[in-house]
Every structure is written in C-alpha cells, then in structure tokens.
Coordinates of C-alpha atoms in Angstrom, one line a residue:
M1 CA 0.2 102.8 -282.2
A2 CA 2.7 103.3 -279.5
T3 CA 2.5 106.5 -277.5
M4 CA 5.1 108.3 -275.4
F5 CA 3.3 107.2 -272.2
D6 CA 3.7 103.5 -272.8
V7 CA 5.4 101.8 -269.8
Q8 CA 8.0 99.1 -270.6
T9 CA 7.9 96.2 -268.1
A10 CA 10.8 94.0 -267.3
P11 CA 10.6 90.6 -268.9
T12 CA 9.5 87.8 -266.7
I13 CA 10.3 84.1 -266.8
L14 CA 9.0 81.0 -265.0
C15 CA 11.1 79.5 -262.2
C16 CA 12.7 76.4 -263.4
M17 CA 11.8 74.6 -260.1
C18 CA 8.3 75.7 -259.2
G19 CA 7.1 77.6 -262.3
T20 CA 6.4 80.9 -260.5
P21 CA 6.7 84.0 -262.7
I22 CA 9.8 85.9 -261.6
P23 CA 12.0 88.7 -263.0
S24 CA 14.8 87.3 -265.2
N25 CA 18.0 86.4 -263.3
P26 CA 21.1 84.3 -264.1
S27 CA 19.9 81.4 -261.9
N28 CA 16.4 81.2 -263.4
M29 CA 15.1 80.4 -259.9
C30 CA 13.0 82.2 -257.4
V31 CA 14.3 83.2 -254.0
N32 CA 12.5 80.4 -252.1
C33 CA 13.9 77.8 -254.5
I34 CA 17.4 79.2 -254.2
R35 CA 17.2 79.0 -250.4
A36 CA 15.9 75.4 -250.7
Q37 CA 18.6 74.3 -253.1
V38 CA 21.6 76.3 -251.7
D39 CA 22.6 76.5 -248.0
I40 CA 25.3 79.2 -247.6
T41 CA 25.7 78.1 -243.9
D42 CA 27.0 74.7 -245.0
G43 CA 30.4 74.2 -243.4
I44 CA 29.7 76.6 -240.5
P45 CA 29.3 74.8 -237.2
K46 CA 26.0 75.5 -235.4
Q47 CA 27.4 74.4 -232.0
V48 CA 30.7 75.5 -230.5
N49 CA 32.3 74.9 -227.1
V50 CA 33.8 77.8 -225.1
Q51 CA 35.7 77.7 -221.8
M52 CA 35.2 79.9 -218.8
C53 CA 37.3 79.9 -215.6
K54 CA 35.0 78.9 -212.7
A55 CA 37.1 80.8 -210.2
C56 CA 37.6 84.2 -211.8
N57 CA 34.9 84.1 -214.5
R58 CA 37.4 84.9 -217.3
W59 CA 37.0 83.4 -220.8
L60 CA 39.6 81.5 -222.7
N61 CA 40.7 83.1 -226.0
P62 CA 42.8 80.4 -227.7
P63 CA 45.4 79.3 -227.5
N64 CA 46.2 80.4 -223.9
H65 CA 45.0 83.9 -223.3
W66 CA 42.3 84.5 -220.6
M67 CA 40.3 87.7 -221.0
V68 CA 37.7 89.4 -218.8
C69 CA 34.3 89.9 -220.6
E70 CA 31.0 91.2 -219.3
P71 CA 27.9 89.1 -220.2
E72 CA 26.6 90.0 -223.7
S73 CA 29.4 92.5 -224.1
K74 CA 31.2 93.5 -227.4
E75 CA 34.3 91.8 -226.2
L76 CA 32.5 88.5 -225.5
L77 CA 30.7 88.7 -228.9
T78 CA 34.0 89.3 -230.7
M79 CA 35.6 86.3 -229.0
C80 CA 32.6 84.1 -229.8
I81 CA 32.6 85.1 -233.5
K82 CA 36.3 84.3 -233.8
R83 CA 35.6 80.8 -232.5
I84 CA 33.4 80.0 -235.5
K85 CA 35.2 78.3 -238.3
G86 CA 34.2 78.9 -241.9
L87 CA 33.1 82.5 -241.6
S88 CA 36.0 83.6 -243.8
K89 CA 34.1 82.2 -246.8
V90 CA 31.1 84.4 -246.3
R91 CA 30.4 88.0 -245.5
L92 CA 29.2 88.7 -242.0
V93 CA 26.5 91.4 -242.0
D94 CA 25.2 91.4 -238.4
A95 CA 25.7 89.6 -235.1
N96 CA 24.0 89.9 -231.7
F97 CA 23.2 87.8 -228.6
I98 CA 19.9 86.0 -228.0
W99 CA 18.9 86.0 -224.3
T100 CA 19.4 82.7 -222.4
E101 CA 19.1 81.7 -218.8
P102 CA 22.3 82.5 -216.9
H103 CA 22.3 79.1 -215.3
S104 CA 21.8 77.2 -218.6
R105 CA 25.5 77.4 -219.5
R106 CA 24.5 78.3 -223.0
L107 CA 25.1 81.3 -225.2
K108 CA 23.2 82.0 -228.4
V109 CA 24.4 84.3 -231.2
K110 CA 22.2 85.2 -234.2
L111 CA 24.3 85.8 -237.3
T112 CA 23.4 87.4 -240.6
I113 CA 25.6 86.4 -243.5
Q114 CA 25.8 87.0 -247.3
K115 CA 27.4 85.0 -250.1
E116 CA 27.3 85.0 -253.9
V117 CA 25.8 81.7 -255.0
F118 CA 25.5 82.3 -258.7
T119 CA 26.8 85.0 -261.0
S120 CA 25.5 88.4 -259.8
T121 CA 23.2 86.5 -257.3
I122 CA 23.8 87.2 -253.6
L123 CA 21.9 85.2 -251.0
Q124 CA 21.4 86.5 -247.4
Q125 CA 20.7 84.1 -244.6
V126 CA 20.1 84.3 -240.8
F127 CA 21.0 81.4 -238.5
V128 CA 21.8 80.8 -234.8
V129 CA 25.0 79.4 -233.3
E130 CA 24.8 77.9 -229.8
Y131 CA 27.8 78.0 -227.5
I132 CA 28.2 75.4 -224.8
V133 CA 30.0 77.0 -221.8
Q134 CA 32.5 74.6 -220.2
T135 CA 34.1 75.4 -216.9
Q136 CA 37.8 75.0 -216.2
M137 CA 40.4 76.8 -214.1
C138 CA 42.8 79.2 -215.7
D139 CA 46.5 78.9 -215.1
K140 CA 46.5 81.8 -212.7
C141 CA 43.7 80.3 -210.5
H142 CA 45.2 76.9 -210.7
R143 CA 48.5 78.1 -209.4
Q144 CA 46.7 79.9 -206.5
E145 CA 44.9 76.7 -205.5
A146 CA 48.2 74.7 -205.6
K147 CA 50.5 75.8 -202.9
D148 CA 54.3 76.3 -203.2
T149 CA 54.4 76.1 -207.0
W150 CA 56.4 79.3 -207.5
S151 CA 59.5 79.4 -209.6
A152 CA 60.8 82.8 -208.6
I153 CA 60.5 85.0 -205.5
V154 CA 61.3 88.7 -205.0
Q155 CA 62.1 89.5 -201.4
L156 CA 61.7 93.3 -200.9
R157 CA 63.3 94.6 -197.7
Q158 CA 64.2 98.0 -196.1
R159 CA 66.1 98.2 -192.8
V160 CA 64.1 101.0 -191.1
N161 CA 61.8 101.1 -188.2
H162 CA 58.6 101.9 -190.1
K163 CA 56.7 100.7 -193.2
R164 CA 55.7 104.0 -194.9
T165 CA 58.0 103.2 -197.8
F166 CA 56.2 99.9 -198.5
F167 CA 52.8 101.7 -198.3
L168 CA 53.9 104.0 -201.1
I169 CA 55.4 101.2 -203.2
E170 CA 52.1 99.2 -202.7
Q171 CA 50.1 102.2 -204.2
L172 CA 52.6 102.5 -207.1
I173 CA 52.2 98.8 -207.8
I174 CA 48.4 99.1 -207.9
K175 CA 48.5 102.2 -210.1
Y176 CA 50.8 100.7 -212.7
N177 CA 49.3 97.2 -212.3
A178 CA 52.7 95.7 -211.7
H179 CA 51.4 92.7 -209.8
T180 CA 49.6 91.2 -212.8
N181 CA 51.7 88.1 -212.9
C182 CA 52.2 87.7 -209.2
I183 CA 50.6 84.5 -207.8
N184 CA 51.0 85.4 -204.1
I185 CA 52.1 88.2 -201.8
K186 CA 53.3 87.5 -198.2
E187 CA 53.9 90.2 -195.6
R188 CA 57.1 89.9 -193.6
P189 CA 58.2 91.9 -190.5
D190 CA 60.7 93.9 -192.6
G191 CA 59.2 93.8 -196.0
L192 CA 57.2 91.9 -198.6
D193 CA 57.6 88.7 -200.6
F194 CA 56.3 88.4 -204.2
Y195 CA 55.9 85.0 -205.7
Y196 CA 56.0 84.3 -209.5
D197 CA 55.7 81.1 -211.6
H198 CA 58.2 82.4 -214.2
R199 CA 61.6 84.0 -213.7
S200 CA 60.9 86.4 -216.5
H201 CA 57.9 87.8 -214.6
A202 CA 60.1 88.4 -211.5
L203 CA 62.7 90.2 -213.7
R204 CA 60.0 92.4 -215.1
F205 CA 58.9 93.3 -211.6
L206 CA 62.5 94.1 -210.7
D207 CA 62.6 96.5 -213.6
F208 CA 59.6 98.2 -212.2
L209 CA 61.1 98.5 -208.7
Q210 CA 64.3 100.1 -210.2
N211 CA 62.1 102.8 -211.7
V212 CA 60.3 103.7 -208.5
A213 CA 62.8 103.1 -205.7
P214 CA 66.5 103.2 -205.1
I215 CA 67.4 99.5 -204.8
R216 CA 70.0 96.9 -205.2
F217 CA 69.4 93.1 -205.6
Q218 CA 71.2 89.8 -205.5
Q219 CA 70.1 86.7 -207.3
A220 CA 70.4 83.1 -206.1
E221 CA 69.1 79.8 -207.6
R222 CA 68.5 76.4 -206.2
L223 CA 68.2 73.1 -208.2
V224 CA 64.8 71.5 -207.5
S225 CA 64.8 68.5 -210.0
Q226 CA 66.9 67.1 -212.8
D227 CA 65.9 64.8 -215.6
A228 CA 69.0 63.1 -217.1
Q229 CA 67.1 61.6 -220.0
S230 CA 65.6 64.8 -221.3
N231 CA 68.5 66.9 -220.0
K232 CA 66.0 69.3 -218.3
D233 CA 66.7 71.0 -215.0
T234 CA 64.2 72.8 -212.8
Y235 CA 65.4 75.7 -210.6
K236 CA 63.8 78.1 -208.1
F237 CA 65.2 81.6 -208.3
S238 CA 65.4 84.1 -205.4
F239 CA 65.9 87.8 -205.8
S240 CA 66.9 89.6 -202.6
V241 CA 66.1 93.3 -203.0
E242 CA 67.2 96.0 -200.6
I243 CA 65.9 99.5 -200.6
V244 CA 68.2 102.4 -199.5
P245 CA 67.5 102.9 -195.8
I246 CA 67.0 106.7 -196.3
C247 CA 63.4 108.0 -196.2
R248 CA 61.7 111.3 -196.8
D249 CA 62.3 113.8 -194.0
D250 CA 65.3 112.0 -192.7
L251 CA 68.3 114.0 -191.5
V252 CA 71.7 112.6 -192.6
C253 CA 75.3 113.4 -192.2
L254 CA 77.3 112.5 -195.3
P255 CA 80.6 110.6 -194.8
P256 CA 83.7 112.8 -195.6
K257 CA 84.6 111.0 -198.8
F258 CA 81.0 111.0 -200.0
A259 CA 80.6 114.7 -199.3
A260 CA 83.8 115.6 -201.0
A261 CA 83.0 113.5 -204.1
S262 CA 79.5 115.0 -204.4
G263 CA 80.5 118.6 -203.9
A264 CA 78.3 119.1 -200.9
T265 CA 78.9 122.4 -199.1
S266 CA 77.9 120.8 -195.8
P267 CA 77.6 117.1 -194.8
L268 CA 74.4 117.8 -192.8
M269 CA 71.5 117.4 -195.3
L270 CA 67.8 116.7 -195.3
C271 CA 66.1 114.2 -197.5
T272 CA 63.2 115.8 -199.4
K273 CA 62.2 113.1 -201.8
V274 CA 62.9 109.4 -202.6
S275 CA 62.2 107.9 -206.0
N276 CA 64.7 105.9 -208.1
L277 CA 67.1 108.6 -206.8
V278 CA 67.6 110.0 -203.3
Y279 CA 67.2 113.8 -203.2
L280 CA 68.9 115.8 -200.4
I281 CA 69.0 119.5 -199.6
D282 CA 71.2 121.6 -197.3
P283 CA 68.6 123.5 -195.3
L284 CA 71.2 126.2 -194.4
T285 CA 72.4 127.0 -197.9
L286 CA 69.7 125.4 -200.3
H287 CA 72.5 123.3 -201.9
M288 CA 70.8 120.2 -203.5
L289 CA 72.2 116.8 -204.2
D290 CA 70.8 113.6 -205.7
F291 CA 72.4 110.1 -206.1
P292 CA 71.3 106.6 -207.3
A293 CA 71.3 103.5 -205.2
N294 CA 74.7 102.2 -206.4
V295 CA 76.4 105.3 -205.2
F296 CA 74.9 105.0 -201.8
F297 CA 75.7 101.3 -201.3
S298 CA 79.4 101.9 -202.4
N299 CA 79.7 104.3 -199.4
P300 CA 76.7 103.7 -197.1
F301 CA 75.7 105.9 -194.2
R302 CA 72.8 106.1 -191.7
S303 CA 70.2 108.6 -190.8
L304 CA 70.9 110.9 -187.8
C305 CA 67.2 111.5 -187.2
T306 CA 64.0 110.0 -188.6
A307 CA 60.4 111.1 -188.6
S308 CA 59.8 109.5 -185.2
D309 CA 62.2 112.1 -183.7
L310 CA 60.3 115.2 -185.0
I311 CA 59.2 117.8 -182.4
Q312 CA 56.5 120.4 -183.0
Y313 CA 57.5 124.1 -183.0
T314 CA 55.5 127.3 -183.2
V315 CA 56.9 130.0 -185.6
L316 CA 57.3 133.4 -184.0
D317 CA 59.0 135.3 -186.8
V318 CA 60.2 134.7 -190.4
Q319 CA 62.7 136.8 -192.3
P320 CA 63.3 135.7 -196.0
L321 CA 66.9 136.1 -197.0
G322 CA 66.5 136.2 -200.8
P323 CA 68.1 133.0 -202.2
V324 CA 65.5 130.7 -203.9
R325 CA 66.1 127.2 -205.2
G326 CA 63.1 125.7 -207.0
K327 CA 60.2 125.9 -204.6
F328 CA 62.5 126.4 -201.5
V329 CA 63.2 129.9 -200.1
L330 CA 66.0 130.5 -197.6
A331 CA 64.9 132.3 -194.5
D332 CA 65.8 133.1 -190.8
V333 CA 63.2 131.9 -188.3
Q334 CA 62.5 132.3 -184.7
V335 CA 60.6 129.5 -183.1
A336 CA 59.7 127.9 -179.8
R337 CA 58.7 124.5 -178.8
S338 CA 54.9 124.1 -178.7
S339 CA 55.2 122.0 -175.5
D340 CA 57.1 124.8 -173.7
F341 CA 54.3 127.3 -173.8
G342 CA 53.2 128.0 -170.3
S343 CA 56.3 126.5 -168.7
N344 CA 59.2 128.6 -170.1
D345 CA 60.0 131.2 -172.7
T346 CA 62.9 129.4 -174.5
Q347 CA 63.2 130.5 -178.1
F348 CA 65.4 129.2 -180.9
T349 CA 66.8 131.1 -183.9
G350 CA 67.8 129.3 -187.0
R351 CA 67.9 129.1 -190.7
T352 CA 65.4 127.0 -192.9
H353 CA 64.6 126.2 -196.4
L354 CA 60.8 126.6 -195.7
G355 CA 60.6 130.3 -196.2
H356 CA 57.9 129.9 -198.9
L357 CA 55.6 128.1 -196.4
L358 CA 56.1 129.4 -192.9
R359 CA 54.4 132.5 -191.5
P360 CA 54.3 133.8 -187.9
G361 CA 51.8 131.7 -185.9
D362 CA 52.2 128.6 -188.0
S363 CA 53.2 125.2 -186.6
C364 CA 56.0 123.1 -188.0
L365 CA 58.0 119.9 -187.2
G366 CA 61.7 119.8 -186.8
Y367 CA 64.7 118.1 -185.1
D368 CA 66.0 119.3 -181.8
L369 CA 69.7 118.8 -182.3
G370 CA 70.7 120.6 -179.2
T371 CA 69.5 117.8 -176.9
A372 CA 70.1 114.9 -179.3
N373 CA 72.8 112.3 -178.8
F374 CA 74.6 110.8 -181.9
N375 CA 77.2 108.2 -182.5
D376 CA 80.6 109.7 -183.1
Q377 CA 81.0 107.8 -186.4
D378 CA 77.7 109.3 -187.7
T379 CA 79.0 112.9 -187.1
E380 CA 82.6 112.3 -188.2
A381 CA 82.2 114.7 -191.2
L382 CA 81.3 117.6 -188.9
R383 CA 84.6 117.5 -187.0
G384 CA 87.2 120.2 -187.6
R385 CA 86.9 123.3 -189.7
H386 CA 84.9 124.9 -186.9
R387 CA 81.8 123.0 -187.9
H388 CA 79.1 122.4 -185.4
L389 CA 75.5 121.2 -185.3
P390 CA 72.8 123.8 -185.4
D391 CA 70.2 124.0 -182.6
L392 CA 67.4 122.8 -184.8
I393 CA 66.5 121.8 -188.3
L394 CA 62.9 122.5 -189.5
V395 CA 61.5 119.8 -191.7
R396 CA 58.0 120.6 -192.8
K397 CA 54.9 122.6 -191.9
C398 CA 52.2 120.8 -189.9
Y399 CA 48.5 121.5 -189.2
P400 CA 47.7 120.5 -185.5
E401 CA 44.3 122.2 -185.5
R402 CA 43.3 120.1 -188.5
R403 CA 44.4 116.9 -186.7
K404 CA 42.4 117.9 -183.6
S405 CA 39.2 118.3 -185.6
N406 CA 39.6 114.7 -186.7
K407 CA 37.7 115.2 -190.0
A408 CA 36.7 112.1 -191.9
R409 CA 38.5 111.7 -195.2
H410 CA 36.4 111.6 -198.3
W411 CA 38.9 109.5 -200.2
K412 CA 40.5 106.1 -199.7
L413 CA 43.2 103.8 -201.1
R414 CA 43.1 100.4 -202.5
Q415 CA 45.3 97.7 -201.0
L416 CA 46.9 94.5 -202.2
N417 CA 45.6 91.2 -200.7
K418 CA 48.6 90.1 -198.7
E419 CA 49.0 87.0 -196.5
V420 CA 49.4 88.6 -193.1
D421 CA 51.3 86.9 -190.2
D422 CA 48.7 85.9 -187.7
D423 CA 51.3 85.8 -184.9
K424 CA 51.6 89.6 -184.8
R425 CA 51.7 91.1 -181.3
D426 CA 49.4 93.9 -180.3
H427 CA 52.1 96.5 -180.2
E428 CA 53.2 95.5 -183.7
I429 CA 49.7 95.9 -185.0
R430 CA 49.3 99.3 -183.3
K431 CA 52.7 100.4 -184.7
E432 CA 51.7 99.4 -188.3
E433 CA 48.4 101.3 -187.9
N434 CA 50.2 104.4 -186.7
D435 CA 52.6 104.1 -189.7
Y436 CA 49.7 103.9 -192.1
E437 CA 48.0 106.9 -190.5
R438 CA 51.2 108.9 -190.8
F439 CA 51.4 107.9 -194.5
M440 CA 47.8 109.1 -195.0
Q441 CA 48.6 112.4 -193.4
D442 CA 51.7 112.8 -195.6
L443 CA 49.4 112.3 -198.7
E444 CA 47.0 115.0 -197.3
E445 CA 49.7 117.5 -196.7
D446 CA 51.8 117.0 -199.8
P447 CA 50.1 117.4 -203.2
E448 CA 53.3 116.4 -205.0
L449 CA 53.4 113.0 -203.2
R450 CA 49.7 112.1 -203.8
S451 CA 50.0 113.0 -207.5
Q452 CA 52.2 109.9 -207.9
I453 CA 49.4 107.5 -206.9
N454 CA 45.7 107.0 -207.4
L455 CA 43.2 108.2 -204.8
Y456 CA 39.6 106.9 -204.9
K457 CA 36.3 108.5 -203.9
D458 CA 34.7 107.3 -200.7
A459 CA 31.0 107.7 -201.6
E460 CA 29.8 107.2 -198.0
A461 CA 32.2 109.7 -196.6
I462 CA 31.4 112.3 -199.3
A463 CA 27.7 111.9 -198.5
R464 CA 28.3 112.4 -194.8
K465 CA 30.5 115.4 -195.6
Q466 CA 27.8 117.1 -197.7
A467 CA 25.2 116.5 -195.0
Q468 CA 27.4 118.2 -192.4
Q469 CA 28.8 120.9 -194.6
H470 CA 26.5 123.6 -193.3
E471 CA 27.8 122.9 -189.7
E472 CA 31.4 123.5 -190.8
M473 CA 31.2 126.9 -192.3
G474 CA 32.5 128.8 -189.3
E475 CA 35.6 128.3 -187.2
A476 CA 36.6 125.0 -188.8
A477 CA 36.7 126.6 -192.3
E478 CA 39.1 129.3 -191.0
E479 CA 41.4 126.8 -189.4
D480 CA 41.7 124.8 -192.6
E481 CA 42.2 127.8 -194.9
E482 CA 45.8 127.0 -195.7
F483 CA 45.5 123.2 -195.5
P484 CA 46.3 121.5 -198.9
E485 CA 42.9 119.8 -199.1
V486 CA 42.5 116.8 -201.4
G487 CA 40.1 118.0 -204.1
L488 CA 37.4 115.9 -205.7
E489 CA 39.1 116.5 -209.1
E490 CA 42.1 114.5 -207.8
L491 CA 39.9 111.4 -207.0
L492 CA 39.0 108.5 -209.2
D493 CA 35.6 106.8 -209.1
E494 CA 35.7 103.4 -207.5
M495 CA 35.8 100.8 -210.3
T496 CA 33.0 98.3 -210.5
I497 CA 33.8 96.7 -213.8
N498 CA 35.5 93.4 -213.6
D499 CA 38.1 94.5 -216.2
A500 CA 40.6 96.1 -213.7
D501 CA 39.1 94.6 -210.6
D502 CA 39.8 91.1 -211.8
E503 CA 43.5 91.8 -211.7
D504 CA 43.5 93.9 -208.5
E505 CA 40.7 92.3 -206.5
T506 CA 42.6 89.0 -206.5
F507 CA 45.2 90.9 -204.5
E508 CA 42.9 93.4 -202.8

C-alpha cells in the first residue's frame, strides 16, 4: 500500500554504448560516451600563427592594422580569439592564457566552449589553442629603416629670431598625437620638416596646424616615376607652411590701411596671444583686435619690438583708471628702470593694461621706446594727427627674485625625437637653450598658456623638493607668494604603458 512519504525516482536506462545505468536522455548515452563519440572542437584549429613586429613589439590585427598589446592583456586575448576560425558555430564560455616562456615564441589560450549535440543535449568541452609568434616588421618600422621613402613633406617655417613658437607647437603635437603617421622629423635652422608616406596624412597634419597656428601654405609636386603600361604616376608632394611672424609679447605698428579697415583706435598695439588667430590689444585704450592669417598676409607688417628687447622696470605707483576689458584693467603707472637704481633717479609715467596685476614694488618687463630706433616704414601709421610714441610700453609682470632662487622645477615636458643638425655652432646651441628656458619660464608665469599643453610630473624633482621643503618655509616662501606656481593637480603622471609611448617614444 502506497503512503504519502513514498519517493518517486527518475527512470533510468542503460547506456547504448557501455551499458552504464544513466538517467533517461534523448541521446541514450552517458556523458563519457558522448564525449568519445562527438568532438565539438572539430573544425576549430588547435594551432594558429600570429605576427608581431620585432622593432616596436606591436601585433598584427588583420588585414593591416597594428595594435599595441601588453603580454597576457585583454586586448591581446581578444585579438587571439578573433584569429580562431570556427568559433562562430559554438558558444564560447571562458578563455584565458596559459603561462609560457617569454622566449619560446609561443602563446597558449585555454578555451571553454559549449554546443548542442543532440536535442536538448548540450556538451561542454575544454581545449587549448597554441599560437606561434612570427616576427615581421610593420609598415611604419619598415619605412623608418628604409631611407628617403617619403611621399609628402610638410616644411614648417617662421621668420623670427627665436624658436619659442616651435616649442609650443611641438607640445601641442604631442598632446593631440598629431604625429602618429609621421615617419620622420628633421630640425632645420628656421623650422621643422615632417615626412609622410601618404599625401592624405600630410593634409591631415595641415588641418591640425591651421587649428593651432596662423599659417598659410603652398603646394608643389614632382614627378618621380611613370609607368606607361599601367598608366600609373608616382609623385612627391611638398607643402611649404609659413607661420605669421608675430609672436606673443611683440609690439607692432599696424599699416594705415590695415588699421583703418580693422577699426583700430591706434596703430600701436601689443600681441597678447597667438592661436589660429592673432590677438592684439591697445595698451593705452584697451581696444582689442584679432585677425586670421589670410588677413595678415594680404597686408603684412613687421614687429617693432620683440621679447629680446624687453627691459626690466620697477613699479613705483599704480593708479587704476576704471575701464576694464576682460582680465585687463587700464591704469596709470610710475616706473623706473631697475638698472638705474643707484646711478640716477629717472622715472617714467605711462599708461598700461596691466592694472590688475601690478602693485607698487613689483617688477615688470617693457619696451623703452624713448631710446629705440625704428625704420620709417614701420612707424608710417604714426605720422600726422599729432601722434607720437609713448616713452614705454609695459608688457608683463616678472619675478626676478624667483629667478635668482633658481628653484628646480617639479615638472617636465616630453619632446619629439627629431633629427638634429650635427653641424650646429656653439652659439646656436646656446641660443636654442636660452629660447627653451624662456619658453619654460613663460609656462610657469602664465597659467592660461600652460593649460593648452600637457605637463608631466618629475618624480625625482618632487622627491627632492619634499626633502628640502622644511628649509624653504621662510624668506623664499614670502618671495614666491604671488608667483603663479605650477600645482601638482595640473601635472600628469609619466606614462609607462606602451599604449601611448609606442606612438610618442618613436619620436621622443
């Protein structure tokens, strides 16, 4: 007699292959017999060839894309799985690397797959795929090894007596990775040459330059070879790029036609910023003006004074006048040359746009126009209408005490790997070093300028600074109170992954 506690057991059958009692299933076979009779890995290769560049250690992702992958990384595992044919017919459950000797040129990946072999019968199997690493050179490294194989060249030039503009453009190139397709960079006395293997890459670089600097360019082409049978011609393209020869802190005198067309109240203006536009300001009225490169080259003019003509002044008195334009405040100032202290008591009174920065006792840099000599053509716009040159034009605030302390910087910049002319003379090398130091000082003193580029932490300098911090809490801290110090929050960690370094270190 059946009771309510009777347990019903599932019916069992004998395996049709080995006779083992098993629960009933559509295949009428046990798991071991199913695995012996059915191989769900059939059609999936157990050995695959992969290609790695022996120069830059990048991996080929067919058909022609080379990618950077760390050993046993997710990116490398994804690329390896994609190289296996036949996985689309099964369900991939798990995949991971099996450790191999680095010098063995072998990679092993353990895969777990599932597939329905019979009706409502799913079989899971684990197997290993071995990858044979073959070395070959990628197109980029191959072009670097073969000399003079470029198809397009961009010749970047600026007719000025310093290289600070190129230092800034170099940092912008690194920040936006604009040199990715460049196969070589050569340094020239008045600029840089960028070599490309495709004309389209050079045009893309020109688009980048037009967004960061005021330029104009001309294109030329030269026939290299001609195949009459296939009707194919091979050309080399040259792009001559010229940057507007007006730099930050330059004092200019606008030509009469240019000043009249732009609505300038005075032809004497100071350059405050250069991007894809040139920004000018009248330091006596705060009138601002900006124009693109095509407007400049249609009616070009030269700089009256450049940064090499700056003289240090000491501020004696500041009287704000009230007008404000953006961050600039108009003010009357009374200054004296810093070099005149102790020899004479000559003082100068003028008007400046730096009323928001200057305080009595501060130091600043400016142009002494009272003792300067100019070409008559440069100052033609100042003739008539009772116009005359002011005694001085103040340009920016400076920090001489900070420079005297010679504090080490806790940040650094990355650089492109350029082919440098070995025939440089000693005075040319010293001049370039001075230009680079002046560029670094500009970054320290101008937060707006350094916000455009990437600054990187110098771990050694930071450690030294922390060790000496207790020694610099007194007088030095008071001297640097108003100095626009580069904060650690503005710095990026030095990159150690080959992801971005592979692109930059080739040119670093």
